[in-house]
Backbone as numpy.savetxt, mean C-alpha at the origin, in Angstrom:
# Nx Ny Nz CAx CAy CAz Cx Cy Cz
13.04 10.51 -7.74 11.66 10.60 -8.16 10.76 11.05 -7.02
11.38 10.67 -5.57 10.37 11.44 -4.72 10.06 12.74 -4.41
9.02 13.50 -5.21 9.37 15.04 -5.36 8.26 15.73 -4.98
7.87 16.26 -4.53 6.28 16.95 -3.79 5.92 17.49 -5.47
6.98 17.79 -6.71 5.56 18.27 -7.97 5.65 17.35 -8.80
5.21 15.98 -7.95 4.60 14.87 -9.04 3.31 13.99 -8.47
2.97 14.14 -9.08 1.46 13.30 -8.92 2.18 11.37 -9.08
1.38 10.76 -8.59 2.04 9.30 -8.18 0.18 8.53 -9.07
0.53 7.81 -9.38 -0.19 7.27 -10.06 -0.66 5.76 -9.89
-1.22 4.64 -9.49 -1.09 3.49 -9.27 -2.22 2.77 -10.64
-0.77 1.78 -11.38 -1.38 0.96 -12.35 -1.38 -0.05 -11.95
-2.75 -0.83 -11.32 -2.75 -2.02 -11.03 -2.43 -3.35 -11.90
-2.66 -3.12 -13.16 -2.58 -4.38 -14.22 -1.29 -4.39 -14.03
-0.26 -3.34 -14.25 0.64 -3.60 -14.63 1.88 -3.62 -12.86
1.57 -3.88 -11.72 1.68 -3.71 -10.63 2.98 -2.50 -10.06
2.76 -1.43 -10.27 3.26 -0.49 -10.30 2.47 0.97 -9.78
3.88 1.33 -9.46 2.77 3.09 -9.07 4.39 4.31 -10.30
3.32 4.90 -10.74 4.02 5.77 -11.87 4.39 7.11 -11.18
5.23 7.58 -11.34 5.70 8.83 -11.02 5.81 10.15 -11.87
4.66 10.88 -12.24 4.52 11.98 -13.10 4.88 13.46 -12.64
5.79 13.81 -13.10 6.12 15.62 -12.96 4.56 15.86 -13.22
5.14 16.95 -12.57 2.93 17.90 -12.57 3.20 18.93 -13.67
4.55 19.42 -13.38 4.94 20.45 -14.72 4.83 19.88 -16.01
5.57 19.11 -16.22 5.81 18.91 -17.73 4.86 17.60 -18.24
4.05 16.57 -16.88 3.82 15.61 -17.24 4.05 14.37 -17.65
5.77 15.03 -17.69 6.31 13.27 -17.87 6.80 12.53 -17.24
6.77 11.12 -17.65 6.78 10.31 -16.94 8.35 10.01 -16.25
8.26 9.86 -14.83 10.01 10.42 -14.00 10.26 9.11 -13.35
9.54 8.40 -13.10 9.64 7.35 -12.47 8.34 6.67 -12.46
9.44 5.11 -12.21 8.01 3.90 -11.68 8.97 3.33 -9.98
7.86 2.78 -9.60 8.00 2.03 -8.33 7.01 0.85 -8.27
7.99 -0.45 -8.30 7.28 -1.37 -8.83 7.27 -1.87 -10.15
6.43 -2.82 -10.71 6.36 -3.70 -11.97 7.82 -3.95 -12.69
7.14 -3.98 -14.06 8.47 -5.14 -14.58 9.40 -3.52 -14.97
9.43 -2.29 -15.22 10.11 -1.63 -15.43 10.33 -0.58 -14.33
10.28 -0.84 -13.01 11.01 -0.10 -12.03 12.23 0.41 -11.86
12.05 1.41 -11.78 13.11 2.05 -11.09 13.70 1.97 -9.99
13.56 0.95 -9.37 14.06 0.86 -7.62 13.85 -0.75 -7.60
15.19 -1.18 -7.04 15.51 -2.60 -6.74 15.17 -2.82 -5.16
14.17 -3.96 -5.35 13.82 -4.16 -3.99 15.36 -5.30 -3.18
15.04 -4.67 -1.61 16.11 -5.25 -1.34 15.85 -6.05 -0.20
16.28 -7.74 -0.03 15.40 -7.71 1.03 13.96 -8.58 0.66
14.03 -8.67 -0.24 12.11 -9.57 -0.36 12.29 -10.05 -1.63
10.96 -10.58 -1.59 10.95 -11.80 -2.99 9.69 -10.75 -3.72
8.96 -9.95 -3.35 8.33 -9.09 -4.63 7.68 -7.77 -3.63
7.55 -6.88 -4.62 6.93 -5.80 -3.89 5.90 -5.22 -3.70
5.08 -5.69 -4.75 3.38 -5.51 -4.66 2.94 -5.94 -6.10
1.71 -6.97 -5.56 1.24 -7.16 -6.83 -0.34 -6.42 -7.06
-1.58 -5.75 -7.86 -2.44 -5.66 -7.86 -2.91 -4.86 -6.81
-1.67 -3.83 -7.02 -2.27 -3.12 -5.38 -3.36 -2.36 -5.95
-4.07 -1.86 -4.67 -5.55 -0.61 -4.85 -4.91 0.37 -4.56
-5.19 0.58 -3.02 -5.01 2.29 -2.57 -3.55 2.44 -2.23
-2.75 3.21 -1.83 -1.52 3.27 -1.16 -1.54 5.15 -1.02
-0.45 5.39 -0.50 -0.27 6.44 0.23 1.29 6.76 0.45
1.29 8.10 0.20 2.94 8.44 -0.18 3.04 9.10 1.64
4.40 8.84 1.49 5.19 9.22 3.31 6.33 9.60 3.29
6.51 10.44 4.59 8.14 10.95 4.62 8.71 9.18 4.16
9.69 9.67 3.31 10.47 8.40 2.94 10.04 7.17 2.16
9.21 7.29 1.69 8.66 5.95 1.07 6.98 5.76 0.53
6.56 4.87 0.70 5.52 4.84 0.40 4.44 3.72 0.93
3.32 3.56 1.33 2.67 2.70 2.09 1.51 2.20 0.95
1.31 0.39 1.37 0.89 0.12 -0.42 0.00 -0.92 0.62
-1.10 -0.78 -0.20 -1.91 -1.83 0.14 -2.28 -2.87 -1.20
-0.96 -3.99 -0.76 -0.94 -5.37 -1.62 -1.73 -6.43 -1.45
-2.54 -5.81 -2.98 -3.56 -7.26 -3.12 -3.51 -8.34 -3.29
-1.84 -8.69 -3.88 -1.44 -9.78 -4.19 -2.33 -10.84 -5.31
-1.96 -11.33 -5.55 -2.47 -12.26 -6.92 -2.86 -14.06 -6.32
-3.37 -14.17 -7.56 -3.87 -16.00 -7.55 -2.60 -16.25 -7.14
-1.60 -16.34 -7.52 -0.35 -17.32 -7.29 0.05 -16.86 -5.95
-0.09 -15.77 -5.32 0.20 -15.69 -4.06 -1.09 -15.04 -3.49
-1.99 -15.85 -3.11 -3.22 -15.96 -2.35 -3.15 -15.02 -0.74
-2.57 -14.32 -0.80 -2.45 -13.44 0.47 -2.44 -12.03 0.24
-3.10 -10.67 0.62 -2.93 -9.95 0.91 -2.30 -9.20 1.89
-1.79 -8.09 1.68 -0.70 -7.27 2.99 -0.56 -5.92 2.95
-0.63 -5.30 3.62 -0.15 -4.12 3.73 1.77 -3.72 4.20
2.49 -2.99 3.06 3.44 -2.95 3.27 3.97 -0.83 3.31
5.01 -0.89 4.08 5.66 0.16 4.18 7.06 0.29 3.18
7.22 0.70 1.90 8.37 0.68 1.50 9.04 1.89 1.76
10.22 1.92 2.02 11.23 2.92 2.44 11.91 2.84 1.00
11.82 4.26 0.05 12.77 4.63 -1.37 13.69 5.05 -0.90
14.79 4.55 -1.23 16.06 5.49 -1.56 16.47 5.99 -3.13
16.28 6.96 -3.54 16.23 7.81 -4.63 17.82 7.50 -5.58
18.46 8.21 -4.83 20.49 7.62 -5.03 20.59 6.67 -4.96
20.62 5.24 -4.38 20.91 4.09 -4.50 19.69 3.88 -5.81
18.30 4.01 -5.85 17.89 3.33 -6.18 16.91 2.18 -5.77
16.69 2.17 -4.62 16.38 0.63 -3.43 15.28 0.95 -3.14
14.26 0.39 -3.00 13.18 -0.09 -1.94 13.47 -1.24 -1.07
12.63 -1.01 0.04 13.15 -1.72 1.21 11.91 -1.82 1.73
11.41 -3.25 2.08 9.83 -3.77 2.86 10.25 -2.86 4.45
9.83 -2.17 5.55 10.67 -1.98 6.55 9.23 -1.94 7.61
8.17 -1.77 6.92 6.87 -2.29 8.06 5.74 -3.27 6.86
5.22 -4.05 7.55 4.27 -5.29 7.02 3.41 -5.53 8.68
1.94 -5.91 7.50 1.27 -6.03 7.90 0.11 -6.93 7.64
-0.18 -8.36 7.96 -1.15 -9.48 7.14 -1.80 -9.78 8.23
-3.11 -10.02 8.24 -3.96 -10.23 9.46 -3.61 -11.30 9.84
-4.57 -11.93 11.04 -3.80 -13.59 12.00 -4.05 -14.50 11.31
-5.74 -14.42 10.50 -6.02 -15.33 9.90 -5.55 -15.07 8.40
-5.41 -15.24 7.72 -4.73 -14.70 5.68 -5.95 -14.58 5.34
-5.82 -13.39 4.23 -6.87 -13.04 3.37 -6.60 -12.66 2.58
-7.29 -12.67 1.24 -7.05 -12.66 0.20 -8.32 -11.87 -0.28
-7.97 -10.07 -0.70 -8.54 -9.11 -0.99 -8.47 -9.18 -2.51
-8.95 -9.62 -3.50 -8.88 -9.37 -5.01 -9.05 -8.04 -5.68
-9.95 -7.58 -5.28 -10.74 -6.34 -5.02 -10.51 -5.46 -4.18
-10.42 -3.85 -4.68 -10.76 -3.05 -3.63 -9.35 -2.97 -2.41
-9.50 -3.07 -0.96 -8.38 -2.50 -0.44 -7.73 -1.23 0.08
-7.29 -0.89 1.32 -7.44 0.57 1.19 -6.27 0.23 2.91
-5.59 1.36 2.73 -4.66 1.63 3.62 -4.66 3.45 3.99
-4.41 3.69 4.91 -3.98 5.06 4.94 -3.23 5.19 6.59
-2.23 6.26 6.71 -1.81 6.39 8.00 -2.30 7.45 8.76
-2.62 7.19 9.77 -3.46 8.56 10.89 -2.78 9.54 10.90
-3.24 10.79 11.55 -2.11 11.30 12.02 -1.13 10.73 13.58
-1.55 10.13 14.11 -1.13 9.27 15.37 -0.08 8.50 14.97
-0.17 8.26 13.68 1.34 7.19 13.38 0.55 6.22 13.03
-0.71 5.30 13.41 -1.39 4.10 13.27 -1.78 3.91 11.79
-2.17 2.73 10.97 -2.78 2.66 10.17 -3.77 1.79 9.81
-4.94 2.22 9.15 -6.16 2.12 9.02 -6.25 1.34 7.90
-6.36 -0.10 7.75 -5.96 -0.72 6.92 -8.01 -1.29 6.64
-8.65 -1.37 5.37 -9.54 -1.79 4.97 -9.72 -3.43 4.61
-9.73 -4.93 4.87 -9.53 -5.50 4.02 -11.52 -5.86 3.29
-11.22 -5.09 2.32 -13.05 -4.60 1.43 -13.99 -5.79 1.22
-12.89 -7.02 0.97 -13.86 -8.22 0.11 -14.14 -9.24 1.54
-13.36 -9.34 2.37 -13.72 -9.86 3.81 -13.96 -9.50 4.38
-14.88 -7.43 4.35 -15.83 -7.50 5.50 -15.05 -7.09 6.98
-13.37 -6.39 6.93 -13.21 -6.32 7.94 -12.34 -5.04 7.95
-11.84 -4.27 9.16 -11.16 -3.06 8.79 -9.96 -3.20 10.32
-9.10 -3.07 10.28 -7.81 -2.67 11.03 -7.26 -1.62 11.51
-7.33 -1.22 12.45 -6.47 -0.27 12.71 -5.31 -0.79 13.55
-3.82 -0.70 13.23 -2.34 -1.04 13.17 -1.48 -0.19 13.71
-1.03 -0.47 14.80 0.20 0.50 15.43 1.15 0.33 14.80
2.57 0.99 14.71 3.52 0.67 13.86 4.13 -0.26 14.63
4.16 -0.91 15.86 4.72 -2.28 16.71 4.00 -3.37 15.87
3.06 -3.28 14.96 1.99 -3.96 14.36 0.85 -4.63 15.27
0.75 -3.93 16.69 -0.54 -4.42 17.00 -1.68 -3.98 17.04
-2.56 -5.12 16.16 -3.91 -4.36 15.90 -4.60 -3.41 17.62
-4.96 -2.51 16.87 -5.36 -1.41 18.25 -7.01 -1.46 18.15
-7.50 -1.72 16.84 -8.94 -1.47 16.88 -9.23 -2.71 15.90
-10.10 -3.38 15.83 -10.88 -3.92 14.70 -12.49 -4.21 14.61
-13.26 -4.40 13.25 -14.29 -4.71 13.06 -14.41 -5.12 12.07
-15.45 -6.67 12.25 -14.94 -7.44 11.20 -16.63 -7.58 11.08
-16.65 -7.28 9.87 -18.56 -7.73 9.61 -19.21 -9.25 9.50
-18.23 -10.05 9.02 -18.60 -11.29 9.05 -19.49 -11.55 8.49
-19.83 -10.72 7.04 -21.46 -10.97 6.41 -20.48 -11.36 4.49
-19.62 -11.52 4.58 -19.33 -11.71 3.06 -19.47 -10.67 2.12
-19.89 -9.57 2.79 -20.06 -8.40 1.87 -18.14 -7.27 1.93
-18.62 -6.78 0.27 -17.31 -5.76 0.25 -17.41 -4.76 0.97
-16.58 -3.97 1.61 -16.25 -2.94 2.22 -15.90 -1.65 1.51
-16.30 -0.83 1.16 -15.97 0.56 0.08 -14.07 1.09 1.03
-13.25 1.89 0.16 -12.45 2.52 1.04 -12.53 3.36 2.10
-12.21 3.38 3.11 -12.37 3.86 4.56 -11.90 4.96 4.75
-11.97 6.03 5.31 -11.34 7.31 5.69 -11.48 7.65 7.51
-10.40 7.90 8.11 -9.70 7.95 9.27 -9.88 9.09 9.45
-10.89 9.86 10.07 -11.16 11.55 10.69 -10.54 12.20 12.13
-9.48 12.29 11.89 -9.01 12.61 13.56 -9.72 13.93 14.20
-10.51 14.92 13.47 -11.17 15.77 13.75 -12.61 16.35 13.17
-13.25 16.24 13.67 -14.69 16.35 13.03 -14.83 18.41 13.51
């Protein structure tokens, strides 16, 4: 399913990202929810209520909002394998203190390799080396949401 002529789709209700041919429109794959195509391997779930995410050599980068029953948000790196079938957690990312983003959410990777992680409903934004140490942050500390963020390496 990982194919440069499909558009990727993310259904949050149903916690999944859809995989659509651009040609024909139909539907080629899911990643994620209760009818996935790819067995996670390695973890107890793979994203619940995600927002933004972002497709990558090899996989895909998801920013998990996670649910009431699991009160934590994260940013995760899944690595697809197409032939097996598998997803694989292989980078994570949850701030020092836990937060819990209901809303909103936003991830993307630089071109530097780092990623620019939003968390919207706490007011704070990340930037993440892939060693996972935060390299930059700003945290507003006013209770207000944060809109999704965009990372300009060149103006």
């Amino acid at each position: 399913a990982a194919d440069e002529a499909a558009y990727y789709v993310s259904l949050r209700t149903l916690d999944a990202i859809a995989v659509v041919h651009r040609g024909t429109r139909e539907l080629v794959g899911m990643i994620g929810g209760d009818h996935s195509d790819y067995e996670l391997v390695g973890g107890d779930r793979m994203f619940e209520s995600q927002h933004r995410f972002q497709r990558i050599a090899g996989g895909v980068l998801v920013f998990d909002n996670g649910s009431p029953e699991h009160y934590e948000s994260r940013v995760i790196e899944l690595a697809l394998d197409d032939e097996a079938g598998t997803a694989e957690v292989v980078w994570s990312h949850e701030p020092a203190q836990s937060l819990y983003v209901p809303t909103l959410g936003d991830v993307s990777q630089t071109r530097a390799g780092t990623r620019l992680v939003t968390w919207s409903t706490a007011g704070q934004i990340d930037e993440v080396a892939a060693d996972g140490t935060v390299t930059w942050q700003v945290n507003l500390d006013m209770g207000a949401a944060l809109g999704y963020t965009t990372h300009v390496d060149h103006i």
